mmCIF file with all atom_site columns, C-alpha atoms in Angstrom:
data_model
loop_
_atom_site.group_PDB
_atom_site.id
_atom_site.type_symbol
_atom_site.label_atom_id
_atom_site.label_alt_id
_atom_site.label_comp_id
_atom_site.label_asym_id
_atom_site.label_entity_id
_atom_site.label_seq_id
_atom_site.pdbx_PDB_ins_code
_atom_site.Cartn_x
_atom_site.Cartn_y
_atom_site.Cartn_z
_atom_site.occupancy
_atom_site.B_iso_or_equiv
_atom_site.pdbx_formal_charge
_atom_site.auth_seq_id
_atom_site.auth_comp_id
_atom_site.auth_asym_id
_atom_site.auth_atom_id
_atom_site.pdbx_PDB_model_num
ATOM 1   C CA . UNK I 1 1   ? 163.020 107.259 -3.840  1.00 0.00 ? 9   UNK I CA 1
ATOM 2   C CA . UNK I 1 2   ? 165.567 108.958 -6.155  1.00 0.00 ? 10  UNK I CA 1
ATOM 3   C CA . UNK I 1 3   ? 168.448 107.427 -4.230  1.00 0.00 ? 11  UNK I CA 1
ATOM 4   C CA . UNK I 1 4   ? 167.236 103.826 -4.482  1.00 0.00 ? 12  UNK I CA 1
ATOM 5   C CA . UNK I 1 5   ? 168.975 103.067 -7.811  1.00 0.00 ? 13  UNK I CA 1
ATOM 6   C CA . UNK I 1 6   ? 172.253 104.390 -6.421  1.00 0.00 ? 14  UNK I CA 1
ATOM 7   C CA . UNK I 1 7   ? 171.736 102.486 -3.146  1.00 0.00 ? 15  UNK I CA 1
ATOM 8   C CA . UNK I 1 8   ? 171.361 99.238  -5.091  1.00 0.00 ? 16  UNK I CA 1
ATOM 9   C CA . UNK I 1 9   ? 174.328 100.090 -7.318  1.00 0.00 ? 17  UNK I CA 1
ATOM 10  C CA . UNK I 1 10  ? 176.616 100.599 -4.307  1.00 0.00 ? 18  UNK I CA 1
ATOM 11  C CA . UNK I 1 11  ? 175.350 97.315  -2.858  1.00 0.00 ? 19  UNK I CA 1
ATOM 12  C CA . UNK I 1 12  ? 173.521 98.738  0.143   1.00 0.00 ? 20  UNK I CA 1
ATOM 13  C CA . UNK I 1 13  ? 171.209 95.675  0.345   1.00 0.00 ? 21  UNK I CA 1
ATOM 14  C CA . UNK I 1 14  ? 174.170 93.379  1.092   1.00 0.00 ? 22  UNK I CA 1
ATOM 15  C CA . UNK I 1 15  ? 175.466 95.828  3.693   1.00 0.00 ? 23  UNK I CA 1
ATOM 16  C CA . UNK I 1 16  ? 172.060 95.851  5.378   1.00 0.00 ? 24  UNK I CA 1
ATOM 17  C CA . UNK I 1 17  ? 172.012 92.049  5.368   1.00 0.00 ? 25  UNK I CA 1
ATOM 18  C CA . UNK I 1 18  ? 175.414 92.086  7.011   1.00 0.00 ? 26  UNK I CA 1
ATOM 19  C CA . UNK I 1 19  ? 174.247 94.592  9.642   1.00 0.00 ? 27  UNK I CA 1
ATOM 20  C CA . UNK I 1 20  ? 171.076 92.667  10.381  1.00 0.00 ? 28  UNK I CA 1
ATOM 21  C CA . UNK I 1 21  ? 173.211 89.603  11.163  1.00 0.00 ? 29  UNK I CA 1
ATOM 22  C CA . UNK I 1 22  ? 174.852 91.434  14.040  1.00 0.00 ? 30  UNK I CA 1
ATOM 23  C CA . UNK I 1 23  ? 173.490 91.411  17.536  1.00 0.00 ? 31  UNK I CA 1
ATOM 24  C CA . UNK I 1 24  ? 172.101 94.942  17.606  1.00 0.00 ? 32  UNK I CA 1
ATOM 25  C CA . UNK I 1 25  ? 169.934 95.984  20.539  1.00 0.00 ? 33  UNK I CA 1
ATOM 26  C CA . UNK I 1 26  ? 168.799 99.514  19.701  1.00 0.00 ? 34  UNK I CA 1
ATOM 27  C CA . UNK I 1 27  ? 165.093 99.139  18.808  1.00 0.00 ? 35  UNK I CA 1
ATOM 28  C CA . UNK I 1 28  ? 165.041 102.332 16.712  1.00 0.00 ? 36  UNK I CA 1
ATOM 29  C CA . UNK I 1 29  ? 168.059 101.207 14.708  1.00 0.00 ? 37  UNK I CA 1
ATOM 30  C CA . UNK I 1 30  ? 166.567 97.742  14.182  1.00 0.00 ? 38  UNK I CA 1
ATOM 31  C CA . UNK I 1 31  ? 163.280 99.274  13.025  1.00 0.00 ? 39  UNK I CA 1
ATOM 32  C CA . UNK I 1 32  ? 165.084 101.612 10.602  1.00 0.00 ? 40  UNK I CA 1
ATOM 33  C CA . UNK I 1 33  ? 167.185 98.742  9.235   1.00 0.00 ? 41  UNK I CA 1
ATOM 34  C CA . UNK I 1 34  ? 164.061 96.644  8.709   1.00 0.00 ? 42  UNK I CA 1
ATOM 35  C CA . UNK I 1 35  ? 162.213 99.501  7.031   1.00 0.00 ? 43  UNK I CA 1
ATOM 36  C CA . UNK I 1 36  ? 165.121 100.335 4.730   1.00 0.00 ? 44  UNK I CA 1
ATOM 37  C CA . UNK I 1 37  ? 165.604 96.656  3.850   1.00 0.00 ? 45  UNK I CA 1
ATOM 38  C CA . UNK I 1 38  ? 161.930 96.293  2.947   1.00 0.00 ? 46  UNK I CA 1
ATOM 39  C CA . UNK I 1 39  ? 162.036 99.444  0.820   1.00 0.00 ? 47  UNK I CA 1
ATOM 40  C CA . UNK I 1 40  ? 165.111 98.203  -1.057  1.00 0.00 ? 48  UNK I CA 1
ATOM 41  C CA . UNK I 1 41  ? 163.628 94.721  -1.486  1.00 0.00 ? 49  UNK I CA 1
ATOM 42  C CA . UNK I 1 42  ? 160.464 96.178  -2.985  1.00 0.00 ? 50  UNK I CA 1
ATOM 43  C CA . UNK I 1 43  ? 162.477 98.406  -5.290  1.00 0.00 ? 51  UNK I CA 1
ATOM 44  C CA . UNK I 1 44  ? 164.740 95.597  -6.514  1.00 0.00 ? 52  UNK I CA 1
ATOM 45  C CA . UNK I 1 45  ? 161.725 93.418  -7.287  1.00 0.00 ? 53  UNK I CA 1
ATOM 46  C CA . UNK I 1 46  ? 160.330 96.071  -9.608  1.00 0.00 ? 54  UNK I CA 1
ATOM 47  C CA . UNK I 1 47  ? 163.487 97.438  -11.201 1.00 0.00 ? 55  UNK I CA 1
ATOM 48  C CA . UNK I 1 48  ? 164.569 96.432  -14.665 1.00 0.00 ? 56  UNK I CA 1
ATOM 49  C CA . UNK I 1 49  ? 168.014 95.892  -16.071 1.00 0.00 ? 57  UNK I CA 1
ATOM 50  C CA . UNK I 1 50  ? 167.501 99.215  -17.847 1.00 0.00 ? 58  UNK I CA 1
ATOM 51  C CA . UNK I 1 51  ? 167.118 100.866 -14.443 1.00 0.00 ? 59  UNK I CA 1
ATOM 52  C CA . UNK I 1 52  ? 170.361 99.279  -13.260 1.00 0.00 ? 60  UNK I CA 1
ATOM 53  C CA . UNK I 1 53  ? 172.186 100.498 -16.345 1.00 0.00 ? 61  UNK I CA 1
ATOM 54  C CA . UNK I 1 54  ? 170.743 104.008 -16.074 1.00 0.00 ? 62  UNK I CA 1
ATOM 55  C CA . UNK I 1 55  ? 171.689 104.184 -12.378 1.00 0.00 ? 63  UNK I CA 1
ATOM 56  C CA . UNK I 1 56  ? 175.209 103.051 -13.188 1.00 0.00 ? 64  UNK I CA 1
ATOM 57  C CA . UNK I 1 57  ? 175.554 105.720 -15.886 1.00 0.00 ? 65  UNK I CA 1
ATOM 58  C CA . UNK I 1 58  ? 174.118 108.397 -13.601 1.00 0.00 ? 66  UNK I CA 1
ATOM 59  C CA . UNK I 1 59  ? 176.642 107.435 -10.913 1.00 0.00 ? 67  UNK I CA 1
ATOM 60  C CA . UNK I 1 60  ? 179.346 108.611 -13.319 1.00 0.00 ? 68  UNK I CA 1
ATOM 61  C CA . UNK I 1 61  ? 181.390 105.418 -12.972 1.00 0.00 ? 69  UNK I CA 1
ATOM 62  C CA . UNK I 1 62  ? 181.109 102.273 -15.078 1.00 0.00 ? 70  UNK I CA 1
ATOM 63  C CA . UNK I 1 63  ? 182.000 98.719  -14.099 1.00 0.00 ? 71  UNK I CA 1
ATOM 64  C CA . UNK I 1 64  ? 181.551 95.451  -15.987 1.00 0.00 ? 72  UNK I CA 1
ATOM 65  C CA . UNK I 1 65  ? 178.038 94.834  -14.691 1.00 0.00 ? 73  UNK I CA 1
ATOM 66  C CA . UNK I 1 66  ? 175.828 92.316  -16.563 1.00 0.00 ? 74  UNK I CA 1
ATOM 67  C CA . UNK I 1 67  ? 174.092 94.760  -18.959 1.00 0.00 ? 75  UNK I CA 1
ATOM 68  C CA . UNK I 1 68  ? 177.362 95.737  -20.668 1.00 0.00 ? 76  UNK I CA 1
ATOM 69  C CA . UNK I 1 69  ? 178.001 92.212  -21.999 1.00 0.00 ? 77  UNK I CA 1
ATOM 70  C CA . UNK I 1 70  ? 174.408 91.143  -22.639 1.00 0.00 ? 78  UNK I CA 1
ATOM 71  C CA . UNK I 1 71  ? 173.352 91.143  -26.309 1.00 0.00 ? 79  UNK I CA 1
ATOM 72  C CA . UNK I 1 72  ? 169.747 90.735  -25.141 1.00 0.00 ? 80  UNK I CA 1
ATOM 73  C CA . UNK I 1 73  ? 170.010 93.857  -22.981 1.00 0.00 ? 81  UNK I CA 1
ATOM 74  C CA . UNK I 1 74  ? 171.202 95.939  -25.935 1.00 0.00 ? 82  UNK I CA 1
ATOM 75  C CA . UNK I 1 75  ? 168.596 94.549  -28.332 1.00 0.00 ? 83  UNK I CA 1
ATOM 76  C CA . UNK I 1 76  ? 165.815 95.350  -25.850 1.00 0.00 ? 84  UNK I CA 1
ATOM 77  C CA . UNK I 1 77  ? 167.103 98.674  -24.527 1.00 0.00 ? 85  UNK I CA 1
ATOM 78  C CA . UNK I 1 78  ? 169.322 100.503 -27.048 1.00 0.00 ? 86  UNK I CA 1
ATOM 79  C CA . UNK I 1 79  ? 166.473 102.610 -28.418 1.00 0.00 ? 87  UNK I CA 1
ATOM 80  C CA . UNK I 1 80  ? 165.243 103.439 -24.912 1.00 0.00 ? 88  UNK I CA 1
ATOM 81  C CA . UNK I 1 81  ? 168.760 104.434 -23.829 1.00 0.00 ? 89  UNK I CA 1
ATOM 82  C CA . UNK I 1 82  ? 168.965 106.841 -26.768 1.00 0.00 ? 90  UNK I CA 1
ATOM 83  C CA . UNK I 1 83  ? 165.460 108.260 -26.231 1.00 0.00 ? 91  UNK I CA 1
ATOM 84  C CA . UNK I 1 84  ? 165.008 108.388 -22.440 1.00 0.00 ? 92  UNK I CA 1
ATOM 85  C CA . UNK I 1 85  ? 164.822 111.937 -21.053 1.00 0.00 ? 93  UNK I CA 1
ATOM 86  C CA . UNK I 1 86  ? 165.740 113.564 -24.369 1.00 0.00 ? 94  UNK I CA 1
ATOM 87  C CA . UNK I 1 87  ? 168.962 111.604 -24.733 1.00 0.00 ? 95  UNK I CA 1
ATOM 88  C CA . UNK I 1 88  ? 170.240 112.175 -21.186 1.00 0.00 ? 96  UNK I CA 1
ATOM 89  C CA . UNK I 1 89  ? 171.934 108.773 -20.970 1.00 0.00 ? 97  UNK I CA 1
ATOM 90  C CA . UNK I 1 90  ? 174.119 109.089 -24.106 1.00 0.00 ? 98  UNK I CA 1
ATOM 91  C CA . UNK I 1 91  ? 175.023 112.602 -22.918 1.00 0.00 ? 99  UNK I CA 1
ATOM 92  C CA . UNK I 1 92  ? 176.107 111.135 -19.582 1.00 0.00 ? 100 UNK I CA 1
ATOM 93  C CA . UNK I 1 93  ? 178.082 108.436 -21.423 1.00 0.00 ? 101 UNK I CA 1
ATOM 94  C CA . UNK I 1 94  ? 179.839 111.158 -23.435 1.00 0.00 ? 102 UNK I CA 1
ATOM 95  C CA . UNK I 1 95  ? 180.611 113.025 -20.202 1.00 0.00 ? 103 UNK I CA 1
ATOM 96  C CA . UNK I 1 96  ? 182.106 109.862 -18.665 1.00 0.00 ? 104 UNK I CA 1
ATOM 97  C CA . UNK I 1 97  ? 184.195 109.110 -21.761 1.00 0.00 ? 105 UNK I CA 1
ATOM 98  C CA . UNK I 1 98  ? 185.467 112.704 -21.897 1.00 0.00 ? 106 UNK I CA 1
ATOM 99  C CA . UNK I 1 99  ? 187.521 112.138 -18.728 1.00 0.00 ? 107 UNK I CA 1
ATOM 100 C CA . UNK I 1 100 ? 190.939 110.471 -18.844 1.00 0.00 ? 108 UNK I CA 1
ATOM 101 C CA . UNK I 1 101 ? 190.296 107.927 -16.039 1.00 0.00 ? 109 UNK I CA 1
ATOM 102 C CA . UNK I 1 102 ? 194.023 107.588 -15.501 1.00 0.00 ? 110 UNK I CA 1
ATOM 103 C CA . UNK I 1 103 ? 193.487 105.480 -12.357 1.00 0.00 ? 111 UNK I CA 1
ATOM 104 C CA . UNK I 1 104 ? 190.639 103.333 -13.732 1.00 0.00 ? 112 UNK I CA 1
ATOM 105 C CA . UNK I 1 105 ? 191.020 102.726 -17.461 1.00 0.00 ? 113 UNK I CA 1
ATOM 106 C CA . UNK I 1 106 ? 188.349 100.012 -17.443 1.00 0.00 ? 114 UNK I CA 1
ATOM 107 C CA . UNK I 1 107 ? 185.733 102.802 -17.322 1.00 0.00 ? 115 UNK I CA 1
ATOM 108 C CA . UNK I 1 108 ? 186.893 103.918 -20.770 1.00 0.00 ? 116 UNK I CA 1
ATOM 109 C CA . UNK I 1 109 ? 186.846 100.346 -22.093 1.00 0.00 ? 117 UNK I CA 1
ATOM 110 C CA . UNK I 1 110 ? 183.293 99.825  -20.827 1.00 0.00 ? 118 UNK I CA 1
ATOM 111 C CA . UNK I 1 111 ? 182.154 103.143 -22.272 1.00 0.00 ? 119 UNK I CA 1
ATOM 112 C CA . UNK I 1 112 ? 183.588 102.219 -25.673 1.00 0.00 ? 120 UNK I CA 1
ATOM 113 C CA . UNK I 1 113 ? 181.806 98.872  -25.464 1.00 0.00 ? 121 UNK I CA 1
ATOM 114 C CA . UNK I 1 114 ? 178.534 100.654 -24.779 1.00 0.00 ? 122 UNK I CA 1
ATOM 115 C CA . UNK I 1 115 ? 178.984 103.056 -27.686 1.00 0.00 ? 123 UNK I CA 1
ATOM 116 C CA . UNK I 1 116 ? 179.687 100.123 -29.997 1.00 0.00 ? 124 UNK I CA 1
ATOM 117 C CA . UNK I 1 117 ? 176.582 98.308  -28.767 1.00 0.00 ? 125 UNK I CA 1
ATOM 118 C CA . UNK I 1 118 ? 174.409 101.376 -29.339 1.00 0.00 ? 126 UNK I CA 1
ATOM 119 C CA . UNK I 1 119 ? 175.746 101.763 -32.887 1.00 0.00 ? 127 UNK I CA 1
ATOM 120 C CA . UNK I 1 120 ? 175.255 98.054  -33.575 1.00 0.00 ? 128 UNK I CA 1
ATOM 121 C CA . UNK I 1 121 ? 171.638 98.010  -32.371 1.00 0.00 ? 129 UNK I CA 1
ATOM 122 C CA . UNK I 1 122 ? 170.572 101.454 -33.612 1.00 0.00 ? 130 UNK I CA 1
ATOM 123 C CA . UNK I 1 123 ? 172.756 102.231 -36.641 1.00 0.00 ? 131 UNK I CA 1
ATOM 124 C CA . UNK I 1 124 ? 170.326 104.861 -37.908 1.00 0.00 ? 132 UNK I CA 1
ATOM 125 C CA . UNK I 1 125 ? 171.030 106.869 -34.748 1.00 0.00 ? 133 UNK I CA 1
ATOM 126 C CA . UNK I 1 126 ? 174.797 107.163 -35.311 1.00 0.00 ? 134 UNK I CA 1
ATOM 127 C CA . UNK I 1 127 ? 174.386 110.882 -35.997 1.00 0.00 ? 135 UNK I CA 1
ATOM 128 C CA . UNK I 1 128 ? 172.992 111.449 -32.501 1.00 0.00 ? 136 UNK I CA 1
ATOM 129 C CA . UNK I 1 129 ? 176.086 109.814 -31.006 1.00 0.00 ? 137 UNK I CA 1
ATOM 130 C CA . UNK I 1 130 ? 178.436 111.686 -33.344 1.00 0.00 ? 138 UNK I CA 1
ATOM 131 C CA . UNK I 1 131 ? 176.904 115.038 -32.334 1.00 0.00 ? 139 UNK I CA 1
ATOM 132 C CA . UNK I 1 132 ? 177.782 114.194 -28.722 1.00 0.00 ? 140 UNK I CA 1
ATOM 133 C CA . UNK I 1 133 ? 181.410 113.695 -29.761 1.00 0.00 ? 141 UNK I CA 1
ATOM 134 C CA . UNK I 1 134 ? 181.328 109.964 -29.076 1.00 0.00 ? 142 UNK I CA 1
ATOM 135 C CA . UNK I 1 135 ? 182.673 108.845 -32.454 1.00 0.00 ? 143 UNK I CA 1
ATOM 136 C CA . UNK I 1 136 ? 185.643 111.202 -32.233 1.00 0.00 ? 144 UNK I CA 1
ATOM 137 C CA . UNK I 1 137 ? 186.369 110.208 -28.630 1.00 0.00 ? 145 UNK I CA 1
ATOM 138 C CA . UNK I 1 138 ? 186.164 106.477 -29.361 1.00 0.00 ? 146 UNK I CA 1
ATOM 139 C CA . UNK I 1 139 ? 188.492 106.930 -32.347 1.00 0.00 ? 147 UNK I CA 1
ATOM 140 C CA . UNK I 1 140 ? 190.901 108.880 -30.145 1.00 0.00 ? 148 UNK I CA 1
ATOM 141 C CA . UNK I 1 141 ? 190.867 106.059 -27.579 1.00 0.00 ? 149 UNK I CA 1
ATOM 142 C CA . UNK I 1 142 ? 192.132 103.605 -30.229 1.00 0.00 ? 150 UNK I CA 1
ATOM 143 C CA . UNK I 1 143 ? 195.560 105.041 -29.368 1.00 0.00 ? 151 UNK I CA 1
ATOM 144 C CA . UNK I 1 144 ? 195.234 104.694 -25.589 1.00 0.00 ? 152 UNK I CA 1
ATOM 145 C CA . UNK I 1 145 ? 198.090 102.950 -23.777 1.00 0.00 ? 153 UNK I CA 1
ATOM 146 C CA . UNK I 1 146 ? 195.662 100.519 -22.098 1.00 0.00 ? 154 UNK I CA 1
ATOM 147 C CA . UNK I 1 147 ? 195.086 97.361  -24.151 1.00 0.00 ? 155 UNK I CA 1
ATOM 148 C CA . UNK I 1 148 ? 191.462 96.858  -23.083 1.00 0.00 ? 156 UNK I CA 1
ATOM 149 C CA . UNK I 1 149 ? 190.597 100.458 -23.988 1.00 0.00 ? 157 UNK I CA 1
ATOM 150 C CA . UNK I 1 150 ? 192.203 100.011 -27.414 1.00 0.00 ? 158 UNK I CA 1
ATOM 151 C CA . UNK I 1 151 ? 190.363 96.716  -27.951 1.00 0.00 ? 159 UNK I CA 1
ATOM 152 C CA . UNK I 1 152 ? 186.918 98.040  -27.025 1.00 0.00 ? 160 UNK I CA 1
ATOM 153 C CA . UNK I 1 153 ? 187.396 101.287 -28.957 1.00 0.00 ? 161 UNK I CA 1
ATOM 154 C CA . UNK I 1 154 ? 188.473 99.298  -32.028 1.00 0.00 ? 162 UNK I CA 1
ATOM 155 C CA . UNK I 1 155 ? 185.294 97.221  -31.796 1.00 0.00 ? 163 UNK I CA 1
ATOM 156 C CA . UNK I 1 156 ? 183.153 100.358 -31.472 1.00 0.00 ? 164 UNK I CA 1
ATOM 157 C CA . UNK I 1 157 ? 184.813 101.998 -34.475 1.00 0.00 ? 165 UNK I CA 1
ATOM 158 C CA . UNK I 1 158 ? 184.349 98.713  -36.352 1.00 0.00 ? 166 UNK I CA 1
ATOM 159 C CA . UNK I 1 159 ? 180.594 98.928  -35.766 1.00 0.00 ? 167 UNK I CA 1
ATOM 160 C CA . UNK I 1 160 ? 180.595 102.491 -37.061 1.00 0.00 ? 168 UNK I CA 1
ATOM 161 C CA . UNK I 1 161 ? 182.517 101.498 -40.171 1.00 0.00 ? 169 UNK I CA 1
ATOM 162 C CA . UNK I 1 162 ? 180.355 98.446  -40.838 1.00 0.00 ? 170 UNK I CA 1
ATOM 163 C CA . UNK I 1 163 ? 177.236 100.580 -41.068 1.00 0.00 ? 171 UNK I CA 1
ATOM 164 C CA . UNK I 1 164 ? 179.036 103.331 -42.963 1.00 0.00 ? 172 UNK I CA 1
ATOM 165 C CA . UNK I 1 165 ? 179.998 100.977 -45.785 1.00 0.00 ? 173 UNK I CA 1
ATOM 166 C CA . UNK I 1 166 ? 176.747 98.996  -45.810 1.00 0.00 ? 174 UNK I CA 1
ATOM 167 C CA . UNK I 1 167 ? 174.702 102.111 -46.589 1.00 0.00 ? 175 UNK I CA 1
#
């Protein structure tokens, strides 16, 4: 059961659909494919967007999946992201952003976006994010050579500054 979020994240359901379209004859393999497909179908029916986001974070690699750009997602889930499992998800985000991602700079851009969204939706919790080193890292990324990383980090720092001066 623990691997189901990762299985969905790596698009195992579409792979199983592809396999089931082939002319396989091994009855044991067909039964296993059917069983696994049913298990994944049941899981995806009950999962939430929060679960998708958490699974993506836990995978250690971010991509521009729907939650990152959804204002509704952040409004509904920012507090839960900060609170779930004693702050495990922001810690994982800090761990992801701590790497240089030289071969995949979009991970840094997405992480900066997420930090900015958390600050925007839960400004009173900025201290929690600062203690994880996220503010310093996002500020550091404003000087990254990648334009999208600079853009997203600038937006995140902008959220921090907006709430700093409003209070």
